[in-house]
Coordinates of C-alpha atoms in Angstrom, one line a residue:
Chain X
M1 CA -57.2 -221.5 -9.8
T2 CA -56.7 -217.8 -10.3
N3 CA -57.4 -215.0 -7.9
E4 CA -58.0 -212.6 -10.8
V5 CA -60.9 -210.2 -10.1
T6 CA -63.4 -210.5 -12.9
P7 CA -65.2 -207.5 -14.4
L8 CA -68.4 -208.9 -12.8
A9 CA -66.8 -209.0 -9.4
Q10 CA -65.6 -205.4 -9.8
R11 CA -69.1 -204.3 -10.8
Q12 CA -70.7 -206.0 -7.9
A13 CA -68.1 -204.6 -5.5
T14 CA -68.8 -201.1 -6.8
F15 CA -72.6 -201.6 -6.7
L16 CA -72.5 -202.8 -3.1
R17 CA -70.2 -200.0 -2.0
A18 CA -72.7 -197.6 -3.4
I19 CA -75.4 -199.2 -1.4
L20 CA -73.5 -199.1 1.8
D21 CA -72.1 -195.6 1.3
E22 CA -74.1 -192.9 -0.3
S23 CA -70.9 -190.9 -1.1
A24 CA -69.2 -193.8 -2.9
P25 CA -68.8 -193.4 -6.7
L26 CA -71.4 -195.0 -8.9
P27 CA -70.6 -197.5 -11.6
E28 CA -69.4 -195.9 -14.9
G29 CA -72.0 -195.1 -17.5
W30 CA -74.9 -194.9 -15.2
S31 CA -77.9 -192.6 -15.9
N32 CA -80.4 -191.0 -13.6
R33 CA -82.6 -194.1 -14.1
Q34 CA -80.0 -196.4 -12.6
T35 CA -79.3 -194.0 -9.8
A36 CA -83.0 -193.9 -8.9
G37 CA -83.1 -197.7 -8.9
L38 CA -80.0 -197.9 -6.7
A39 CA -81.8 -195.6 -4.2
V40 CA -84.5 -198.3 -3.9
Y41 CA -81.9 -201.0 -3.1
R42 CA -80.2 -198.7 -0.7
G43 CA -83.5 -198.1 1.1
N44 CA -84.2 -201.8 1.2
Y45 CA -80.8 -202.5 2.7
R46 CA -81.2 -199.9 5.4
S47 CA -84.7 -200.9 6.4
A48 CA -83.7 -204.6 6.5
V49 CA -80.7 -204.1 8.8
M50 CA -82.5 -201.5 11.0
G51 CA -85.5 -203.8 11.1
A52 CA -83.3 -206.7 12.2
L53 CA -81.7 -204.7 15.0
A54 CA -85.0 -203.4 16.2
E55 CA -86.4 -206.9 16.3
T56 CA -83.4 -208.4 18.1
Y57 CA -83.1 -205.4 20.6
E58 CA -86.7 -204.7 21.3
R59 CA -86.2 -204.0 25.0
T60 CA -83.0 -202.1 24.4
A61 CA -84.8 -199.8 22.0
R62 CA -87.7 -199.3 24.4
Y63 CA -85.3 -198.4 27.2
A64 CA -83.0 -196.2 25.2
G65 CA -85.8 -194.4 23.3
E66 CA -86.5 -194.5 19.6
Q67 CA -84.2 -191.7 18.4
A68 CA -81.2 -192.6 20.6
F69 CA -81.6 -196.3 19.6
R70 CA -81.9 -195.4 15.9
Q71 CA -78.7 -193.4 16.1
A72 CA -76.9 -196.3 17.9
C73 CA -78.1 -198.6 15.1
I74 CA -76.8 -196.3 12.4
N75 CA -73.4 -196.1 14.2
H76 CA -73.3 -199.9 14.5
V77 CA -74.2 -200.5 10.8
I78 CA -71.6 -198.0 9.5
K79 CA -68.9 -199.5 11.7
H80 CA -70.0 -203.1 11.2
P81 CA -71.8 -203.6 7.9
P82 CA -73.3 -207.1 7.8
A83 CA -71.1 -209.8 6.2
G84 CA -72.7 -213.1 7.1
W85 CA -75.6 -214.8 5.3
T86 CA -78.0 -214.4 8.2
L87 CA -79.5 -211.1 8.9
D88 CA -79.6 -211.9 12.6
D89 CA -75.8 -211.5 12.6
A90 CA -76.2 -207.8 12.0
G91 CA -76.8 -207.5 15.7
E92 CA -73.5 -209.1 16.7
G93 CA -71.4 -206.8 19.0
F94 CA -74.2 -204.3 19.3
D95 CA -73.7 -204.3 23.1
Q96 CA -70.2 -202.9 22.5
T97 CA -71.7 -200.2 20.2
C98 CA -74.1 -199.4 23.0
A99 CA -71.2 -199.3 25.6
H100 CA -69.7 -196.5 23.5
H101 CA -72.9 -194.8 22.5
F102 CA -74.5 -194.8 25.9
A103 CA -71.4 -194.4 27.9
E104 CA -73.2 -192.6 30.7
N105 CA -75.8 -195.4 30.9
P106 CA -74.0 -198.7 31.1
E107 CA -77.2 -200.6 31.7
V108 CA -78.1 -200.1 28.0
A109 CA -75.1 -202.2 27.0
E110 CA -75.9 -204.8 29.6
L111 CA -79.5 -205.0 28.4
A112 CA -78.3 -205.3 24.8
W113 CA -75.9 -208.1 25.8
L114 CA -78.8 -210.0 27.4
E115 CA -81.1 -209.7 24.4
W116 CA -78.3 -211.0 22.2
A117 CA -77.6 -213.9 24.6
M118 CA -81.4 -214.7 24.7
L119 CA -81.5 -214.8 20.9
A120 CA -78.5 -217.0 20.7
V121 CA -80.0 -219.7 23.0
A122 CA -83.4 -219.6 21.3
T123 CA -82.1 -221.5 18.2
A124 CA -79.3 -223.5 20.0
P125 CA -79.2 -227.2 19.7
N126 CA -81.7 -228.9 22.0
G127 CA -80.1 -229.9 25.3
T128 CA -81.8 -232.2 27.9
P129 CA -81.1 -231.1 31.4
M130 CA -79.5 -233.7 33.7
D131 CA -81.8 -234.8 36.4
P132 CA -80.3 -234.2 39.9
A133 CA -81.1 -237.7 40.8
A134 CA -79.3 -239.0 37.8
F135 CA -76.4 -236.8 38.7
G136 CA -76.4 -238.2 42.2
A137 CA -76.5 -241.8 40.9
A138 CA -73.7 -241.1 38.4
T139 CA -71.4 -239.6 41.1
A140 CA -72.4 -241.8 44.0
E141 CA -69.2 -243.9 43.8
F142 CA -66.9 -241.0 43.0
G143 CA -63.6 -240.8 44.9
D144 CA -61.5 -237.6 45.2
E145 CA -59.8 -238.3 41.9
D146 CA -63.0 -238.8 40.0
W147 CA -64.4 -235.5 41.4
G148 CA -61.1 -233.7 40.6
E149 CA -61.3 -234.8 36.9
L150 CA -65.1 -234.3 36.5
R151 CA -66.1 -232.2 33.5
L152 CA -69.6 -230.9 32.8
A153 CA -71.6 -230.5 29.6
M154 CA -73.6 -227.3 29.7
Q155 CA -76.7 -226.2 27.8
P156 CA -75.6 -225.3 24.3
R157 CA -74.8 -221.6 23.8
A158 CA -75.5 -220.7 27.5
S159 CA -73.6 -217.6 28.4
S160 CA -72.6 -215.6 31.5
R161 CA -71.5 -212.1 32.3
V162 CA -71.0 -210.0 35.4
V163 CA -73.5 -207.2 35.5
S164 CA -74.1 -204.1 37.6
Y165 CA -77.7 -203.5 36.9
N166 CA -80.8 -205.4 37.8
L167 CA -81.6 -207.0 34.4
T168 CA -84.4 -209.0 35.9
L169 CA -86.2 -205.8 36.8
L170 CA -85.4 -204.2 33.5
W171 CA -86.5 -207.2 31.5
K172 CA -89.8 -207.5 33.2
T173 CA -90.5 -203.8 33.2
L174 CA -89.6 -203.4 29.5
G175 CA -91.7 -206.4 28.5
E176 CA -94.8 -204.5 29.5
Q177 CA -94.4 -202.1 26.6
A178 CA -94.0 -198.9 28.5
R179 CA -90.7 -197.6 29.9
E180 CA -91.3 -197.2 33.6
R181 CA -88.9 -195.2 35.7
C182 CA -87.0 -197.5 38.0
D183 CA -83.5 -197.6 39.5
P184 CA -81.9 -200.7 38.0
R185 CA -78.6 -200.4 39.8
L186 CA -77.5 -203.4 41.9
T187 CA -75.9 -202.9 45.3
E188 CA -73.1 -205.1 44.2
P189 CA -72.3 -206.8 40.8
Q190 CA -73.9 -210.1 40.0
T191 CA -73.6 -212.7 37.3
C192 CA -76.2 -213.0 34.7
L193 CA -76.5 -216.6 33.4
V194 CA -78.5 -217.2 30.2
W195 CA -79.7 -220.6 28.9
R196 CA -82.7 -222.3 27.5
E197 CA -85.3 -224.1 29.6
G198 CA -86.9 -226.4 27.2
E199 CA -87.9 -224.1 24.3
R200 CA -87.9 -220.9 26.5
P201 CA -84.8 -218.7 26.7
T202 CA -84.3 -217.7 30.3
F203 CA -81.8 -216.1 32.7
I204 CA -81.1 -215.6 36.4
L205 CA -78.9 -213.3 38.4
V206 CA -76.6 -215.0 40.9
E207 CA -73.4 -214.2 42.8
A208 CA -70.7 -212.5 40.8
D209 CA -68.1 -215.3 41.1
H210 CA -70.4 -217.6 38.9
A211 CA -69.3 -215.9 35.7
D212 CA -65.7 -217.0 35.6
A213 CA -66.5 -220.4 37.1
F214 CA -69.3 -221.0 34.5
T215 CA -67.2 -219.9 31.6
A216 CA -64.3 -222.1 32.7
M217 CA -66.5 -225.2 33.0
Q218 CA -68.1 -224.4 29.6
K219 CA -64.6 -224.4 28.1
G220 CA -63.9 -227.8 29.5
A221 CA -62.2 -227.1 32.9
T222 CA -62.3 -230.0 35.4
Y223 CA -64.0 -229.7 38.8
G224 CA -60.6 -229.7 40.3
E225 CA -59.6 -226.7 38.1
L226 CA -62.7 -224.9 39.2
I227 CA -61.7 -225.2 42.8
E228 CA -58.2 -223.9 41.9
L229 CA -59.9 -221.0 40.1
L230 CA -61.9 -220.1 43.2
L231 CA -58.7 -220.2 45.2
G232 CA -57.4 -217.4 43.0
D233 CA -53.7 -216.5 43.2
N234 CA -53.2 -217.8 46.7
P235 CA -49.9 -219.8 46.4
D236 CA -50.3 -221.5 49.8
P237 CA -54.0 -221.8 50.8
S238 CA -54.8 -223.0 54.2
P239 CA -56.9 -226.2 54.6
E240 CA -59.8 -224.0 55.6
T241 CA -59.5 -221.9 52.5
I242 CA -59.4 -225.0 50.3
Q243 CA -62.4 -226.4 52.2
N244 CA -64.3 -223.1 51.6
A245 CA -63.4 -223.2 47.8
A246 CA -64.6 -226.8 47.6
M247 CA -67.9 -225.8 49.3
R248 CA -68.3 -222.8 47.1
S249 CA -67.8 -224.9 43.9
G250 CA -70.2 -227.5 45.3
A251 CA -72.8 -224.7 45.8
M252 CA -72.4 -223.5 42.2
L253 CA -72.6 -227.0 40.8
G254 CA -75.8 -227.5 42.8
R255 CA -77.3 -224.3 41.5
W256 CA -76.4 -225.1 37.9
L257 CA -77.9 -228.6 38.3
Q258 CA -81.0 -227.3 40.0
E259 CA -81.6 -224.7 37.2
G260 CA -81.2 -227.4 34.5
M261 CA -78.0 -225.9 33.0
I262 CA -76.0 -229.1 33.1
T263 CA -76.7 -231.7 30.4
G264 CA -74.1 -234.3 31.0
L265 CA -70.9 -235.5 32.7
N266 CA -67.5 -236.0 31.2
P267 CA -68.6 -235.1 27.6
Chain E
M1 CA -73.8 -230.0 -15.4
I2 CA -77.2 -231.8 -15.6
H3 CA -77.6 -234.8 -13.4
Q4 CA -79.8 -237.8 -14.5
N5 CA -81.8 -237.9 -11.3
D6 CA -82.6 -234.2 -11.1
T7 CA -86.1 -234.3 -12.4
I8 CA -88.6 -232.3 -10.4
L9 CA -92.1 -233.7 -11.1
P10 CA -94.9 -231.2 -11.3
F11 CA -96.9 -230.7 -8.0
A12 CA -100.4 -229.2 -8.4
G13 CA -101.6 -227.4 -5.4
F14 CA -102.2 -224.1 -3.6
G15 CA -100.3 -222.9 -0.5
V16 CA -99.1 -220.0 1.6
G17 CA -95.9 -219.0 3.3
L18 CA -95.5 -220.3 6.8
R19 CA -95.0 -217.2 8.9
R20 CA -94.6 -216.8 12.7
T21 CA -97.9 -215.1 13.2
H22 CA -99.7 -218.1 11.8
Y23 CA -97.9 -220.8 13.8
D24 CA -100.9 -221.4 16.1
D25 CA -103.3 -221.7 13.1
F26 CA -101.2 -224.5 11.6
L27 CA -100.6 -226.3 14.9
S28 CA -104.2 -226.2 16.1
A29 CA -106.1 -227.2 13.0
D30 CA -105.9 -228.5 9.5
V31 CA -105.4 -225.5 7.3
P32 CA -106.9 -225.9 3.8
V33 CA -103.6 -225.7 1.8
D34 CA -101.7 -228.3 -0.2
F35 CA -98.3 -227.1 1.0
V36 CA -96.4 -224.4 2.8
E37 CA -93.3 -222.5 1.9
V38 CA -90.8 -221.4 4.4
I39 CA -87.9 -218.9 4.2
S40 CA -84.9 -221.3 4.4
E41 CA -82.7 -219.0 6.4
N42 CA -85.2 -218.8 9.3
Y43 CA -84.8 -222.5 9.8
M44 CA -81.1 -223.1 9.1
I45 CA -80.8 -223.3 12.9
E46 CA -80.0 -226.1 15.3
G47 CA -82.9 -226.4 17.6
G48 CA -85.6 -224.6 19.6
R49 CA -89.3 -223.8 19.2
Q50 CA -89.2 -222.5 15.7
F51 CA -87.6 -225.7 14.3
R52 CA -89.9 -227.9 16.3
I53 CA -92.9 -226.1 14.8
L54 CA -91.6 -226.6 11.3
E55 CA -91.2 -230.3 12.0
E56 CA -94.8 -230.5 13.3
V57 CA -96.1 -228.7 10.2
R58 CA -94.0 -230.9 8.0
A59 CA -95.6 -233.9 9.5
K60 CA -98.9 -232.6 8.1
L61 CA -98.0 -230.9 4.9
P62 CA -95.4 -230.8 2.1
V63 CA -92.9 -228.0 2.7
I64 CA -90.9 -226.0 0.1
I65 CA -87.8 -224.3 1.3
H66 CA -87.2 -220.9 -0.3
G67 CA -84.0 -219.0 0.2
V68 CA -83.1 -215.3 0.0
S69 CA -79.3 -215.5 0.8
M70 CA -77.7 -218.1 -1.5
S71 CA -76.5 -215.2 -3.7
I72 CA -76.4 -217.4 -6.7
G73 CA -75.2 -214.6 -8.9
S74 CA -72.1 -213.7 -6.8
A75 CA -69.0 -213.4 -8.9
D76 CA -67.1 -214.3 -5.7
G77 CA -68.8 -217.8 -5.6
L78 CA -71.0 -219.4 -3.0
D79 CA -70.7 -219.3 0.8
S80 CA -69.7 -222.9 1.8
D81 CA -71.1 -222.5 5.3
Y82 CA -74.4 -221.4 3.9
L83 CA -74.5 -224.4 1.6
T84 CA -73.7 -226.8 4.4
K85 CA -76.5 -225.4 6.6
L86 CA -78.9 -225.4 3.7
K87 CA -78.1 -229.1 3.0
Q88 CA -78.7 -229.9 6.7
L89 CA -82.1 -228.3 6.5
E90 CA -82.9 -230.1 3.3
Q91 CA -82.0 -233.4 4.9
R92 CA -84.0 -232.7 8.0
I93 CA -87.2 -231.5 6.2
D94 CA -87.2 -233.4 2.9
P95 CA -88.8 -230.6 1.1
L96 CA -90.8 -230.7 -2.1
W97 CA -88.0 -228.6 -3.6
V98 CA -85.4 -225.9 -2.8
S99 CA -85.6 -222.5 -4.4
D100 CA -83.8 -219.2 -4.4
H101 CA -83.7 -216.1 -6.6
L102 CA -81.9 -215.0 -9.8
C103 CA -79.9 -212.3 -8.0
W104 CA -76.9 -211.7 -5.9
T105 CA -76.8 -210.4 -2.3
R106 CA -73.2 -210.3 -1.3
T107 CA -69.6 -209.9 -2.1
S108 CA -66.9 -211.7 -0.1
A109 CA -66.7 -208.6 2.2
H110 CA -70.3 -207.5 2.8
N111 CA -73.9 -208.6 2.5
S112 CA -76.7 -206.4 1.4
H113 CA -79.5 -208.7 2.6
D114 CA -81.4 -207.6 -0.5
L115 CA -82.0 -209.3 -3.9
L116 CA -79.7 -207.3 -6.1
P117 CA -80.1 -207.3 -9.9
M118 CA -77.8 -209.3 -12.2
P119 CA -76.3 -207.7 -15.3
L120 CA -77.8 -209.7 -18.1
T121 CA -74.5 -210.6 -19.8
E122 CA -72.8 -213.7 -21.0
E123 CA -70.2 -213.2 -18.2
A124 CA -72.9 -213.1 -15.5
L125 CA -74.6 -216.1 -17.1
Q126 CA -71.4 -218.2 -16.9
A127 CA -70.9 -217.2 -13.3
I128 CA -74.4 -218.0 -12.3
C129 CA -74.4 -221.3 -14.1
Q130 CA -71.2 -222.3 -12.4
N131 CA -72.7 -221.4 -9.0
I132 CA -76.0 -223.3 -9.8
D133 CA -74.0 -226.4 -10.7
Q134 CA -72.2 -226.2 -7.4
A135 CA -75.4 -225.7 -5.4
Q136 CA -77.2 -228.5 -7.1
S137 CA -74.3 -230.7 -6.7
V138 CA -74.1 -230.1 -2.9
L139 CA -77.8 -230.5 -2.5
G140 CA -77.9 -233.5 -4.8
R141 CA -81.1 -232.2 -6.4
A142 CA -82.1 -229.7 -9.0
M143 CA -83.3 -226.3 -7.7
L144 CA -85.9 -223.7 -8.7
F145 CA -84.9 -220.1 -9.3
E146 CA -87.3 -217.2 -9.1
N147 CA -87.4 -214.3 -11.6
P148 CA -86.7 -211.2 -9.5
S149 CA -88.4 -207.8 -9.4
S150 CA -85.9 -205.2 -10.3
Y151 CA -85.5 -201.4 -10.1
L152 CA -82.7 -200.9 -12.6
T153 CA -81.2 -202.5 -15.7
F154 CA -77.5 -202.2 -16.7
P155 CA -76.1 -200.4 -19.7
E156 CA -74.0 -203.5 -20.4
D157 CA -77.0 -205.9 -20.7
E158 CA -76.8 -208.2 -23.7
L159 CA -79.9 -210.4 -23.1
T160 CA -83.4 -210.0 -22.0
E161 CA -84.3 -211.5 -18.6
W162 CA -86.3 -214.2 -20.2
E163 CA -83.5 -215.1 -22.6
F164 CA -81.1 -215.2 -19.6
L165 CA -83.5 -217.5 -17.6
T166 CA -84.0 -219.7 -20.7
E167 CA -80.3 -220.2 -21.2
M168 CA -79.7 -220.7 -17.4
T169 CA -82.2 -223.5 -17.3
R170 CA -80.8 -225.1 -20.4
R171 CA -77.2 -225.0 -19.2
T172 CA -77.9 -226.2 -15.6
G173 CA -81.1 -228.2 -15.7
C174 CA -82.6 -226.0 -13.0
Y175 CA -86.3 -225.2 -12.9
L176 CA -88.2 -221.9 -12.5
L177 CA -90.3 -220.4 -9.8
L178 CA -92.4 -217.9 -11.7
D179 CA -93.2 -214.8 -9.7
V180 CA -96.1 -213.2 -11.6
N181 CA -96.0 -210.1 -9.5
N182 CA -92.3 -209.7 -10.2
I183 CA -92.8 -210.0 -13.9
Y184 CA -95.5 -207.3 -13.6
V185 CA -93.3 -205.0 -11.5
S186 CA -90.2 -205.3 -13.7
S187 CA -92.3 -204.9 -16.9
K188 CA -93.6 -201.6 -15.6
N189 CA -90.2 -200.5 -14.3
H190 CA -88.3 -201.3 -17.5
G191 CA -91.0 -201.1 -20.2
F192 CA -91.3 -204.6 -21.5
S193 CA -94.3 -206.7 -22.3
S194 CA -95.3 -209.2 -19.6
E195 CA -96.9 -211.4 -22.3
E196 CA -93.6 -211.4 -24.3
Y197 CA -91.7 -212.3 -21.2
L198 CA -94.0 -215.3 -20.5
A199 CA -93.9 -216.4 -24.1
G200 CA -90.1 -216.3 -24.1
L201 CA -89.7 -218.6 -21.1
P202 CA -89.2 -222.3 -21.2
L203 CA -92.6 -222.8 -19.5
D204 CA -92.1 -226.6 -19.2
R205 CA -89.5 -225.8 -16.5
V206 CA -91.9 -223.9 -14.3
R207 CA -92.9 -225.7 -11.1
Q208 CA -94.2 -223.0 -8.9
I209 CA -95.9 -219.6 -9.1
H210 CA -95.7 -216.8 -6.5
L211 CA -98.4 -214.2 -6.2
A212 CA -97.9 -211.1 -4.1
G213 CA -98.7 -207.4 -3.7
H214 CA -96.6 -204.3 -4.5
D215 CA -96.3 -200.6 -3.9
P216 CA -97.5 -198.8 -7.0
A217 CA -95.6 -195.9 -8.6
T218 CA -96.4 -192.4 -7.3
P219 CA -96.1 -188.9 -8.9
E220 CA -92.8 -188.6 -6.9
R221 CA -91.5 -192.1 -7.6
D222 CA -92.0 -193.7 -11.0
I223 CA -90.7 -197.1 -9.8
I224 CA -93.0 -199.8 -8.6
I225 CA -91.6 -201.6 -5.5
D226 CA -92.1 -205.2 -4.7
T227 CA -93.2 -205.1 -1.1
H228 CA -95.2 -208.3 -0.4
D229 CA -97.2 -206.2 2.1
R230 CA -100.6 -206.1 0.6
E231 CA -103.1 -208.1 -1.5
V232 CA -102.5 -209.1 -5.1
C233 CA -103.6 -206.4 -7.6
E234 CA -106.1 -206.9 -10.4
D235 CA -103.5 -206.7 -13.2
V236 CA -101.4 -209.4 -11.5
W237 CA -104.4 -211.6 -11.2
A238 CA -105.1 -211.2 -14.9
L239 CA -101.5 -212.0 -15.7
Y240 CA -101.7 -215.1 -13.4
G241 CA -104.6 -216.3 -15.5
K242 CA -102.7 -215.9 -18.7
A243 CA -99.6 -217.6 -17.2
V244 CA -101.6 -220.7 -16.0
A245 CA -103.3 -221.0 -19.4
M246 CA -99.9 -221.0 -21.1
L247 CA -98.2 -223.6 -18.8
P248 CA -98.1 -227.1 -20.2
Q249 CA -98.2 -228.7 -16.8
P250 CA -99.9 -228.0 -13.4
V251 CA -97.9 -226.0 -10.9
A252 CA -97.9 -225.1 -7.2
T253 CA -99.3 -221.6 -6.6
M254 CA -98.8 -219.6 -3.4
I255 CA -99.7 -216.3 -1.9
E256 CA -96.6 -214.6 -0.6
R257 CA -96.9 -212.0 2.2
D258 CA -93.9 -210.9 4.3
D259 CA -95.0 -207.6 5.8
H260 CA -98.3 -206.4 7.3
I261 CA -99.2 -210.0 7.5
P262 CA -103.0 -210.3 7.9
V263 CA -105.0 -213.1 9.6
L264 CA -104.6 -216.4 7.8
S265 CA -108.2 -216.4 6.6
E266 CA -107.5 -213.3 4.5
L267 CA -104.6 -215.1 2.7
L268 CA -106.8 -218.2 2.3
G269 CA -109.4 -216.0 0.6
E270 CA -106.8 -214.9 -1.9
L271 CA -105.7 -218.5 -2.4
D272 CA -109.4 -219.4 -3.2
R273 CA -109.3 -216.7 -5.8
A274 CA -106.1 -218.2 -7.3
R275 CA -107.8 -221.7 -7.3
G276 CA -110.8 -220.2 -9.2
I277 CA -108.6 -218.4 -11.8
A278 CA -106.4 -221.5 -12.4
S279 CA -109.5 -223.6 -12.8
E280 CA -111.0 -221.3 -15.3
A281 CA -107.7 -220.9 -17.2
K282 CA -107.5 -224.6 -17.6
E283 CA -111.1 -225.1 -18.8
P284 CA -111.4 -225.8 -22.5
A285 CA -112.8 -222.8 -24.3
L286 CA -116.5 -223.0 -25.1
I287 CA -117.2 -222.5 -28.8

């Protein structure tokens, strides 16, 4: 198999560069007629990508304002032209673009992160939440070792992040079409957990320490490792500290179970 | 590479595209259509409401999956992740058939998310046939490819579009999705005869017809743009009648609307008109 670039591949690369970048050279031998046609394709590309971002980040757009959002989209597309086959992917990393573009309003990036996370869970594989009673029955005979080695299966594509703004308030306010003035700052950071309840993407704000704990369990940490995580860098924890960490992990587990975020044990 | 079991039998019927705004219509009642067509990429997903609705509609009606991102004309070859996900959808839905467009959308680096025109050359024909062979082999079935609307032609073109399509179907065994509006749009943009185009195609390979609206040329812009955002125009209805009369077998006809999507009853009204025109076109001439 050869890696030789064919004339067709070269022509397609030149054509696509000219669509993405108005200042790129046009293919050789082109007349005004071809240039006019290319302008239609360039317009289609721009409206498709901008349309996809506007659809994915409806609330972010409403909050940021039309012009500012449009400029952020242009920056994002120039820096990250779409590469994947699904247009939805054009919005990947837009929260980071917003973090730079709206540096004085970090809540814009947090809102964009939430909208991306909600989109991701909307089409995730279906996951049946574990019934708390079933969890109780499955763990009824657990000894310390069983608990220490317990792993959890979480709702597919659920995600978590520490946030500094009241995304619950913003989400609700912005869902009502008009941008109302409100102070969305939280008094202290919290964790935003995003998952799907049945067919409905949803999220909650909980204590900040949930984020690392949830991510660790999603990545396959054991319940014992979760307790170690909560103990932090303490090389010689007291029995009371260990007890507190165990109680804290139990509280988190209870919350995840109650919210329907756990789908199974020891996957 | 033509496989023995790749025959797609004709399906006579009239349908519409299944769009989100019409989900409730399809779930709550029997809509008078013979099939629906969905955009493949919207359902190449793992779960959630959208897929459940497609499954419910599929339980009532035949479904055609119609793609916009296969990029069958890419010189860089096909995206294996895309093909895998399309195959999964095909297996989950068991569609009437799988279709895409005679176009390319991407290079290995970037994706335009638009249906870009192919140079009509022997080199492009070889590349596209190789890709079609691969796609049909992965799917285990023959595909339909749609004639595109286009806004430019290339100085290096060696074939007409109908010659290109004819040779493509001959070499790969694929079938054709005839977009009558696209023929009209391209004929006006490039100055060829729609009737000559139709007469030059292997019409026995046509299994489906698309009908859609377009944005006419203006004093400032002499290019017609295929927008799918309005009703089918009179010239396209007339061309549809001619096409149906020329086809040697019945086909599936659908109204395609992707923007400014109206209430379903409006599309069904257009579909009734298509039924009437097709019926008249197939009646023996009275002497």
